[in-house]
PDB file of C-alpha atoms in Angstrom:
ATOM      1  CA  MET A 193     -31.485 -77.303  -7.292  1.00  0.00           C
ATOM      2  CA  PHE A 194     -30.462 -73.965  -8.790  1.00  0.00           C
ATOM      3  CA  VAL A 195     -29.172 -73.867 -12.375  1.00  0.00           C
ATOM      4  CA  PRO A 196     -27.695 -70.522 -13.447  1.00  0.00           C
ATOM      5  CA  LYS A 197     -28.314 -69.239 -16.947  1.00  0.00           C
ATOM      6  CA  ILE A 198     -24.776 -69.150 -18.316  1.00  0.00           C
ATOM      7  CA  PRO A 199     -23.344 -69.019 -21.825  1.00  0.00           C
ATOM      8  CA  SER A 200     -22.010 -72.067 -23.632  1.00  0.00           C
ATOM      9  CA  MET A 201     -18.685 -72.432 -25.443  1.00  0.00           C
ATOM     10  CA  THR A 202     -16.960 -75.018 -27.568  1.00  0.00           C
ATOM     11  CA  VAL A 203     -13.890 -76.896 -26.370  1.00  0.00           C
ATOM     12  CA  VAL A 204     -12.071 -75.803 -29.529  1.00  0.00           C
ATOM     13  CA  ASP A 205     -12.761 -72.118 -28.770  1.00  0.00           C
ATOM     14  CA  LEU A 206     -11.580 -72.639 -25.183  1.00  0.00           C
ATOM     15  CA  ALA A 207      -8.355 -74.228 -26.451  1.00  0.00           C
ATOM     16  CA  LYS A 208      -7.793 -71.401 -28.948  1.00  0.00           C
ATOM     17  CA  SER A 209      -8.333 -68.784 -26.253  1.00  0.00           C
ATOM     18  CA  VAL A 210      -5.847 -70.390 -23.848  1.00  0.00           C
ATOM     19  CA  ALA A 211      -3.220 -71.522 -26.363  1.00  0.00           C
ATOM     20  CA  PRO A 212      -3.790 -69.755 -29.691  1.00  0.00           C
ATOM     21  CA  GLU A 213      -0.484 -71.037 -31.119  1.00  0.00           C
ATOM     22  CA  ALA A 214      -1.213 -74.698 -30.320  1.00  0.00           C
ATOM     23  CA  GLU A 215      -1.974 -77.172 -33.072  1.00  0.00           C
ATOM     24  CA  ILE A 216      -5.409 -78.737 -32.632  1.00  0.00           C
ATOM     25  CA  ASN A 217      -5.929 -82.283 -33.870  1.00  0.00           C
ATOM     26  CA  VAL A 218      -9.586 -83.303 -34.079  1.00  0.00           C
ATOM     27  CA  ILE A 219      -9.749 -87.037 -33.387  1.00  0.00           C
ATOM     28  CA  GLY A 220     -13.501 -87.492 -32.967  1.00  0.00           C
ATOM     29  CA  ILE A 221     -15.581 -88.626 -30.053  1.00  0.00           C
ATOM     30  CA  ARG A 222     -14.252 -91.397 -27.836  1.00  0.00           C
ATOM     31  CA  PRO A 223     -16.276 -94.052 -25.991  1.00  0.00           C
ATOM     32  CA  GLY A 224     -18.017 -92.540 -22.977  1.00  0.00           C
ATOM     33  CA  GLU A 225     -17.618 -88.925 -24.073  1.00  0.00           C
ATOM     34  CA  LYS A 226     -20.589 -86.610 -24.383  1.00  0.00           C
ATOM     35  CA  LEU A 227     -20.835 -83.846 -26.944  1.00  0.00           C
ATOM     36  CA  HIS A 228     -23.240 -81.741 -24.893  1.00  0.00           C
ATOM     37  CA  GLU A 229     -24.198 -81.327 -21.256  1.00  0.00           C
ATOM     38  CA  VAL A 230     -27.880 -81.497 -20.297  1.00  0.00           C
ATOM     39  CA  LEU A 231     -28.486 -79.241 -17.302  1.00  0.00           C
ATOM     40  CA  ILE A 232     -32.276 -79.636 -17.128  1.00  0.00           C
ATOM     41  CA  SER A 233     -33.835 -82.737 -18.665  1.00  0.00           C
ATOM     42  CA  ASP A 234     -37.324 -82.955 -20.156  1.00  0.00           C
ATOM     43  CA  ASP A 235     -38.505 -84.745 -17.005  1.00  0.00           C
ATOM     44  CA  GLU A 236     -36.994 -82.179 -14.620  1.00  0.00           C
ATOM     45  CA  ALA A 237     -38.472 -79.324 -16.653  1.00  0.00           C
ATOM     46  CA  ARG A 238     -41.971 -80.307 -15.515  1.00  0.00           C
ATOM     47  CA  THR A 239     -41.162 -79.115 -11.983  1.00  0.00           C
ATOM     48  CA  THR A 240     -38.759 -76.306 -12.916  1.00  0.00           C
ATOM     49  CA  VAL A 241     -39.420 -72.591 -12.560  1.00  0.00           C
ATOM     50  CA  GLU A 242     -37.664 -70.005 -14.724  1.00  0.00           C
ATOM     51  CA  LEU A 243     -36.394 -66.850 -13.040  1.00  0.00           C
ATOM     52  CA  LYS A 244     -34.521 -63.960 -14.672  1.00  0.00           C
ATOM     53  CA  ASP A 245     -31.004 -65.338 -14.154  1.00  0.00           C
ATOM     54  CA  MET A 246     -31.554 -68.984 -13.214  1.00  0.00           C
ATOM     55  CA  TYR A 247     -33.803 -72.004 -13.204  1.00  0.00           C
ATOM     56  CA  VAL A 248     -35.058 -73.598  -9.989  1.00  0.00           C
ATOM     57  CA  VAL A 249     -35.615 -77.345 -10.234  1.00  0.00           C
ATOM     58  CA  GLN A 250     -38.144 -78.156  -7.537  1.00  0.00           C
ATOM     59  CA  PRO A 251     -38.615 -81.650  -6.111  1.00  0.00           C
ATOM     60  CA  ALA A 252     -41.001 -83.889  -8.032  1.00  0.00           C
ATOM     61  CA  GLU A 253     -42.805 -84.716  -4.801  1.00  0.00           C
ATOM     62  CA  ALA A 254     -43.438 -82.034  -2.189  1.00  0.00           C
ATOM     63  CA  LEU A 255     -42.900 -84.335   0.788  1.00  0.00           C
ATOM     64  CA  TRP A 256     -41.145 -81.893   3.100  1.00  0.00           C
ATOM     65  CA  PHE A 257     -41.704 -78.570   1.378  1.00  0.00           C
ATOM     66  CA  GLY A 258     -43.903 -77.238  -1.365  1.00  0.00           C
ATOM     67  CA  HIS A 259     -43.296 -75.507  -4.631  1.00  0.00           C
ATOM     68  CA  GLU A 260     -42.810 -71.974  -3.315  1.00  0.00           C
ATOM     69  CA  TRP A 261     -40.698 -70.877  -6.305  1.00  0.00           C
ATOM     70  CA  GLU A 262     -43.706 -70.933  -8.614  1.00  0.00           C
ATOM     71  CA  LYS A 263     -44.735 -67.561  -7.108  1.00  0.00           C
ATOM     72  CA  GLU A 264     -41.354 -66.039  -8.089  1.00  0.00           C
ATOM     73  CA  GLY A 265     -41.125 -67.112 -11.724  1.00  0.00           C
ATOM     74  CA  SER A 266     -42.887 -69.039 -14.444  1.00  0.00           C
ATOM     75  CA  LEU A 267     -43.253 -72.731 -15.179  1.00  0.00           C
ATOM     76  CA  LEU A 268     -41.516 -74.048 -18.278  1.00  0.00           C
ATOM     77  CA  PRO A 269     -43.392 -75.183 -21.394  1.00  0.00           C
ATOM     78  CA  ASP A 270     -43.853 -78.875 -22.169  1.00  0.00           C
ATOM     79  CA  GLY A 271     -40.818 -80.367 -23.892  1.00  0.00           C
ATOM     80  CA  PHE A 272     -38.374 -77.777 -22.505  1.00  0.00           C
ATOM     81  CA  ARG A 273     -34.755 -78.950 -22.174  1.00  0.00           C
ATOM     82  CA  TYR A 274     -31.765 -76.824 -21.107  1.00  0.00           C
ATOM     83  CA  ALA A 275     -28.573 -78.167 -22.671  1.00  0.00           C
ATOM     84  CA  SER A 276     -25.242 -76.780 -23.817  1.00  0.00           C
ATOM     85  CA  ASN A 277     -26.089 -77.233 -27.482  1.00  0.00           C
ATOM     86  CA  THR A 278     -29.515 -75.563 -27.309  1.00  0.00           C
ATOM     87  CA  ASN A 279     -28.355 -72.571 -25.283  1.00  0.00           C
ATOM     88  CA  GLU A 280     -29.052 -69.267 -27.032  1.00  0.00           C
ATOM     89  CA  GLU A 281     -26.003 -67.505 -25.544  1.00  0.00           C
ATOM     90  CA  TRP A 282     -22.516 -68.549 -26.698  1.00  0.00           C
ATOM     91  CA  LEU A 283     -19.079 -67.151 -25.830  1.00  0.00           C
ATOM     92  CA  ASN A 284     -16.620 -66.415 -28.614  1.00  0.00           C
ATOM     93  CA  ILE A 285     -12.826 -66.665 -28.287  1.00  0.00           C
ATOM     94  CA  GLU A 286     -12.384 -63.027 -27.221  1.00  0.00           C
ATOM     95  CA  GLU A 287     -15.048 -63.345 -24.518  1.00  0.00           C
ATOM     96  CA  ILE A 288     -13.430 -66.532 -23.217  1.00  0.00           C
ATOM     97  CA  LYS A 289     -10.032 -64.788 -23.111  1.00  0.00           C
ATOM     98  CA  LYS A 290     -11.505 -62.090 -20.835  1.00  0.00           C
ATOM     99  CA  ILE A 291     -12.636 -64.766 -18.393  1.00  0.00           C
ATOM    100  CA  VAL A 292      -9.421 -66.811 -18.549  1.00  0.00           C
ATOM    101  CA  ALA A 293      -6.944 -63.881 -18.365  1.00  0.00           C
ATOM    102  CA  PRO A 294      -7.299 -63.167 -14.612  1.00  0.00           C
ATOM    103  CA  ILE A 295      -6.982 -66.891 -13.839  1.00  0.00           C
ATOM    104  CA  GLU A 296      -3.804 -67.186 -15.922  1.00  0.00           C
ATOM    105  CA  GLU A 297      -2.390 -64.049 -14.284  1.00  0.00           C
ATOM    106  CA  ALA A 298      -3.048 -65.415 -10.790  1.00  0.00           C
ATOM    107  CA  TYR A 299      -1.498 -68.744 -11.779  1.00  0.00           C
ATOM    108  CA  TYR A 300       1.727 -67.150 -13.049  1.00  0.00           C
ATOM    109  CA  LYS A 301       1.945 -64.871  -9.995  1.00  0.00           C
ATOM    110  CA  GLY A 302       1.500 -67.869  -7.731  1.00  0.00           C
ATOM    111  CA  THR A 303      -1.615 -66.402  -6.130  1.00  0.00           C
ATOM    112  CA  LEU A 304      -4.129 -68.904  -7.517  1.00  0.00           C
ATOM    113  CA  ALA A 305      -5.750 -70.585  -4.553  1.00  0.00           C
TER     114      ALA A 305
END
């Protein structure tokens, strides 16, 4: 499994970037909701290799192929966990707007596929 290294953002910042004039009511967490997404768990990290722009989660057991990615990158330290709240790179509202703007434009032009 390939996990790209991407920045995190908050839902509130996403809402402010899409609808800056909207009123935001914080109601708290609801049953079943998660505050953060875990992309690589502590257990998966034991077989994961870090590359420049992504992580490669290798199979725990090399039944039908080996761990070839270890030659391309480095193994992760014990206790590593890649999650949205521990990510070192975060998008601010202006950065989110730059990503959302072309999508909004395509939507309003009717060219969003």
